Amino acid sequence: MLMGVQINKTAILLLVGVALTLLFIYYPSVSSDKKSELSRVESVENFAKEALENKVRVFGGVAQDGQIINMTWEDMKENAMQNNRITCTEGTFEVKGLQVYRRECVNIEDAPIGTLLFLHGQSFKSLTWKDLGTLIVMASYRYRTVAIDLPGYGETPKSDIPNKADFLMDVMTALKIEKPILISPSMSGQYALPLVMKHAEALKGYVPVAPVATESFSDAEYKNNQIPALVVYGEKDTMLGEKSASKLRLFPNSQEHKLKDAGHAAYLNQPLEFHRLLRDFSDKLFGS
């Protein structure tokens, strides 16, 4: 009987020893796995929190539970309009006796990382960029956005402008704009291209959208100009699309984008794609 008890005690002690050994081996592994899982969860949560707080750096999306959710252009406009850190103003300023009308948006809490200066086509005006949502959406990414009515359009009286490059230089001086990216569609090419060719150093970059006046300059003038250029046109633009691009692609630091299913005013037909390109280009040049 005593021998049986002794055997049972030995067996119990042996089983306890085995159990403790297994626990010693297994527990660090479980603990490590739990730490790994917590680290993964924390990483996802931090990503979602950071993305939400910073409005997500991925253009066209917001973060939700660590996922990027795509937005339409109308969604983006609505989102930007609800940002109470952005203020938009409009009114006239004087350029050598001419009252020029301008519309502008800026983030009032954070210093702008750069300025975008918008011109317009013959059938449009600065109001076009406001109505489209360009000014407020790009301002939500910390850019100062300025659009002007060129002489004889919108709210700016008609005036003879013999030197269009100097006129834009005077505009930038009056508005205290230094080295902006100049966005120039269609008709405004007659203002923008002379400036680009004469004072490229005054600009950070150039975004021509099927502009006129491209044939007013020689191939050599394009090839010798180092300005960074984002050349945009619509694939359905049979008027100036390919014609303008054939010259503009001669800029050594140019990139070219043909927007699918877009016409002459490609930014109106494909606003999400156009503004994604504009933001990527701007962020690269301004180092954002």
C-alpha positions as MATLAB code, in Angstrom:
seq = 'MLMGVQINKTAILLLVGVALTLLFIYYPSVSSDKKSELSRVESVENFAKEALENKVRVFGGVAQDGQIINMTWEDMKENAMQNNRITCTEGTFEVKGLQVYRRECVNIEDAPIGTLLFLHGQSFKSLTWKDLGTLIVMASYRYRTVAIDLPGYGETPKSDIPNKADFLMDVMTALKIEKPILISPSMSGQYALPLVMKHAEALKGYVPVAPVATESFSDAEYKNNQIPALVVYGEKDTMLGEKSASKLRLFPNSQEHKLKDAGHAAYLNQPLEFHRLLRDFSDKLFGS';
ca = [
       0.000    0.000    0.000;
       2.780    2.443    0.899;
       4.652    1.445   -2.240;
       1.532    2.298   -4.314;
       1.242    5.719   -2.708;
       4.923    6.355   -3.362;
       4.480    5.439   -7.047;
       1.467    7.738   -7.335;
       3.379   10.615   -5.763;
       6.255   10.052   -8.167;
       3.880    9.971  -11.129;
       2.176   13.145   -9.979;
       5.498   14.924   -9.496;
       6.601   13.772  -12.953;
       3.380   15.048  -14.533;
       3.694   18.378  -12.745;
       7.282   18.701  -13.948;
       6.270   17.968  -17.534;
       3.428   20.486  -17.300;
       5.711   23.193  -15.929;
       8.246   22.506  -18.650;
       5.607   22.764  -21.376;
       4.231   25.962  -19.840;
       7.734   27.441  -19.658;
       8.287   26.663  -23.345;
       4.816   27.654  -24.556;
       4.149   30.813  -22.557;
       6.931   32.974  -24.035;
       5.697   31.939  -27.473;
       2.102   32.899  -26.630;
       3.285   36.112  -25.005;
       5.385   36.937  -28.039;
       2.470   36.240  -30.377;
       0.184   38.442  -28.301;
       2.747   41.255  -28.320;
       3.101   40.885  -32.067;
      -0.669   41.003  -32.530;
      -0.994   44.046  -30.281;
       1.796   45.742  -32.184;
       0.020   45.032  -35.487;
      -3.309   46.332  -34.169;
      -1.640   49.431  -32.735;
       0.091   50.040  -36.049;
      -3.202   49.856  -37.960;
      -4.944   52.077  -35.420;
      -2.135   54.631  -35.546;
      -2.238   54.598  -39.345;
      -5.973   55.262  -39.350;
      -5.629   57.995  -36.726;
      -2.714   59.672  -38.506;
      -4.436   59.457  -41.872;
      -7.651   60.936  -40.554;
      -5.863   63.736  -38.725;
      -3.800   64.653  -41.780;
      -6.644   64.284  -44.290;
      -4.702   61.479  -45.993;
      -1.848   62.172  -48.375;
      -3.358   59.842  -50.978;
      -5.257   62.114  -53.360;
      -8.910   61.224  -53.804;
      -9.345   59.261  -50.590;
      -9.980   59.391  -46.870;
      -8.910   56.864  -44.266;
     -11.444   54.736  -42.459;
     -10.404   51.833  -40.200;
      -7.012   51.810  -41.848;
      -8.446   51.596  -45.363;
      -8.338   54.127  -48.180;
     -11.846   54.971  -49.371;
     -12.094   56.589  -52.829;
     -13.969   59.861  -53.247;
     -15.655   61.538  -56.187;
     -14.716   65.065  -57.185;
     -17.983   66.332  -55.677;
     -17.107   64.572  -52.408;
     -13.733   66.283  -52.368;
     -15.284   69.708  -53.000;
     -17.781   69.186  -50.173;
     -15.026   68.004  -47.838;
     -12.880   71.052  -48.607;
     -15.809   73.450  -48.184;
     -16.364   72.146  -44.656;
     -12.761   72.925  -43.691;
     -13.080   76.000  -41.467;
      -9.333   76.643  -41.674;
      -9.688   77.810  -45.282;
     -10.729   81.343  -46.124;
     -11.623   82.549  -49.610;
     -11.706   86.182  -50.706;
     -12.218   88.087  -53.940;
     -11.957   91.623  -55.231;
      -9.884   93.973  -57.365;
      -6.264   95.039  -57.204;
      -4.452   97.579  -59.359;
      -1.885   96.863  -62.047;
      -0.627  100.122  -63.591;
      -4.030  101.777  -63.426;
      -6.020   98.687  -64.428;
      -8.386   97.177  -61.851;
      -7.800   93.426  -62.122;
     -10.229   91.013  -60.457;
      -8.931   88.074  -58.477;
     -10.298   85.175  -56.425;
      -8.146   83.540  -53.773;
      -8.237   80.769  -51.141;
      -5.701   80.030  -48.405;
      -5.335   78.044  -45.190;
      -5.322   80.658  -42.420;
      -3.725   78.396  -39.795;
      -0.790   76.923  -41.710;
       1.708   78.786  -43.864;
       1.246   77.943  -47.563;
       3.797   75.559  -48.999;
       3.513   77.310  -52.359;
       1.265   79.352  -54.637;
      -0.759   78.236  -57.658;
      -1.709   81.002  -60.104;
      -4.614   80.179  -62.425;
      -5.374   81.848  -65.744;
      -8.368   80.929  -67.919;
      -9.573   80.201  -71.445;
     -11.535   82.452  -73.783;
     -14.971   81.167  -72.735;
     -14.118   81.240  -69.029;
     -12.910   83.454  -66.176;
     -11.604   83.170  -62.621;
     -15.089   82.171  -61.492;
     -14.610   78.920  -63.428;
     -11.889   77.777  -61.013;
     -14.058   78.746  -58.037;
     -17.163   76.961  -59.332;
     -15.188   73.870  -60.315;
     -13.805   73.679  -56.769;
     -10.156   73.987  -57.757;
      -9.320   76.949  -55.540;
     -10.709   75.526  -52.300;
      -9.653   71.908  -52.887;
      -6.043   72.824  -53.659;
      -6.075   75.255  -50.716;
      -7.039   72.312  -48.494;
      -3.621   70.862  -49.358;
      -1.961   74.008  -48.012;
      -1.503   75.882  -51.272;
      -2.312   79.523  -51.748;
      -4.567   79.466  -54.810;
      -5.122   82.601  -56.883;
      -7.170   83.005  -60.066;
      -7.426   86.255  -62.030;
      -9.726   87.615  -64.714;
      -7.530   88.566  -67.661;
      -8.159   91.979  -69.278;
     -11.498   92.033  -71.091;
     -12.839   88.940  -69.285;
     -14.986   88.499  -66.206;
     -14.748   91.497  -63.905;
     -11.544   92.950  -65.388;
     -12.092   95.778  -67.887;
     -10.739   95.461  -71.387;
      -7.315   97.020  -71.836;
      -4.549   96.990  -74.382;
      -1.692   94.889  -73.009;
       1.266   95.213  -75.393;
       3.632   93.164  -73.206;
       1.751   90.249  -71.699;
       4.779   88.763  -69.941;
       5.405   92.014  -68.079;
       1.702   92.227  -67.226;
       1.851   88.867  -65.409;
       5.056   89.915  -63.663;
       3.237   93.041  -62.447;
       0.309   90.869  -61.287;
       2.637   88.701  -59.211;
       4.325   91.770  -57.723;
       0.998   93.386  -56.808;
      -0.273   90.180  -55.159;
       3.076   89.431  -53.464;
       3.382   86.091  -55.261;
       6.851   84.594  -55.508;
       7.678   81.722  -57.875;
       4.210   80.229  -58.366;
       3.179   77.321  -60.505;
       1.342   78.904  -63.429;
      -1.729   77.061  -64.764;
      -2.663   78.227  -68.244;
      -5.450   76.787  -70.431;
      -6.234   77.679  -74.031;
      -6.390   81.452  -74.752;
      -4.252   82.346  -71.733;
      -1.280   80.790  -73.498;
      -0.747   84.173  -75.159;
       0.022   85.520  -71.663;
       1.713   82.494  -70.117;
       4.089   81.400  -72.869;
       5.770   84.819  -73.272;
       6.326   84.849  -69.506;
       7.691   81.298  -69.497;
      10.073   82.104  -72.345;
      11.186   85.477  -70.968;
      11.133   84.945  -67.197;
      11.205   81.205  -66.498;
      13.177   81.936  -63.338;
      10.130   83.748  -61.915;
       8.091   80.537  -61.935;
       8.309   77.283  -60.000;
       6.581   75.375  -62.770;
       4.169   75.581  -65.675;
       0.938   73.667  -66.352;
      -0.281   74.324  -69.908;
      -3.666   72.838  -70.864;
      -3.824   72.930  -74.663;
      -2.739   76.595  -74.854;
      -2.658   78.852  -77.888;
       0.526   80.561  -79.104;
       2.747   77.475  -78.875;
       3.930   78.034  -82.473;
       5.068   81.565  -81.677;
       8.335   80.153  -80.378;
      11.055   78.093  -82.014;
      12.006   74.520  -81.171;
      15.309   75.840  -79.829;
      13.523   78.162  -77.400;
      11.616   75.203  -75.980;
      14.648   72.927  -75.818;
      16.747   75.540  -74.029;
      14.102   76.260  -71.382;
      14.526   74.244  -68.177;
      11.170   75.046  -66.565;
       9.367   71.991  -65.129;
       6.182   71.573  -67.174;
       3.084   69.419  -66.713;
       1.596   69.203  -70.212;
      -2.098   68.267  -70.104;
      -4.671   67.895  -72.873;
      -7.824   65.923  -73.637;
      -7.759   62.999  -76.034;
     -10.876   64.379  -77.757;
      -9.384   67.842  -78.225;
      -8.966   67.931  -82.005;
      -8.459   71.700  -81.994;
      -5.341   72.311  -79.903;
      -4.599   69.104  -77.995;
      -1.943   67.288  -79.993;
      -0.948   70.467  -81.848;
       0.081   72.245  -78.658;
       1.611   69.126  -77.122;
       3.905   68.647  -80.138;
       5.671   71.849  -79.114;
       5.324   71.698  -75.344;
       6.887   68.253  -75.096;
      10.120   69.852  -76.312;
      10.626   71.319  -72.837;
      13.425   69.091  -71.433;
      11.759   68.917  -67.989;
       8.247   68.168  -69.196;
       5.828   65.349  -68.502;
       2.818   64.765  -70.710;
      -0.657   63.511  -69.823;
      -3.517   62.927  -72.248;
      -6.782   62.773  -70.310;
      -9.146   60.059  -71.485;
     -12.618   61.067  -72.722;
     -11.767   64.743  -72.235;
     -12.179   67.627  -74.646;
     -10.479   70.999  -74.948;
     -11.297   72.069  -71.359;
      -9.941   68.753  -70.069;
      -9.979   69.870  -66.411;
     -13.786   70.188  -66.607;
     -14.270   66.743  -68.163;
     -11.853   64.877  -65.874;
     -11.526   67.019  -62.724;
     -10.416   64.235  -60.396;
      -7.586   63.112  -62.674;
      -6.553   66.650  -63.545;
      -6.324   67.745  -59.925;
      -4.514   64.565  -58.916;
      -1.879   65.350  -61.545;
      -1.738   68.977  -60.438;
      -1.294   68.056  -56.803;
       1.390   65.451  -57.472;
       3.261   67.927  -59.667;
       2.928   70.741  -57.106;
       3.954   68.540  -54.165;
       7.040   67.409  -56.047;
       8.164   70.931  -56.978;
       7.449   72.450  -53.573;
       8.892   69.471  -51.728;
       5.721   68.577  -49.821;
];
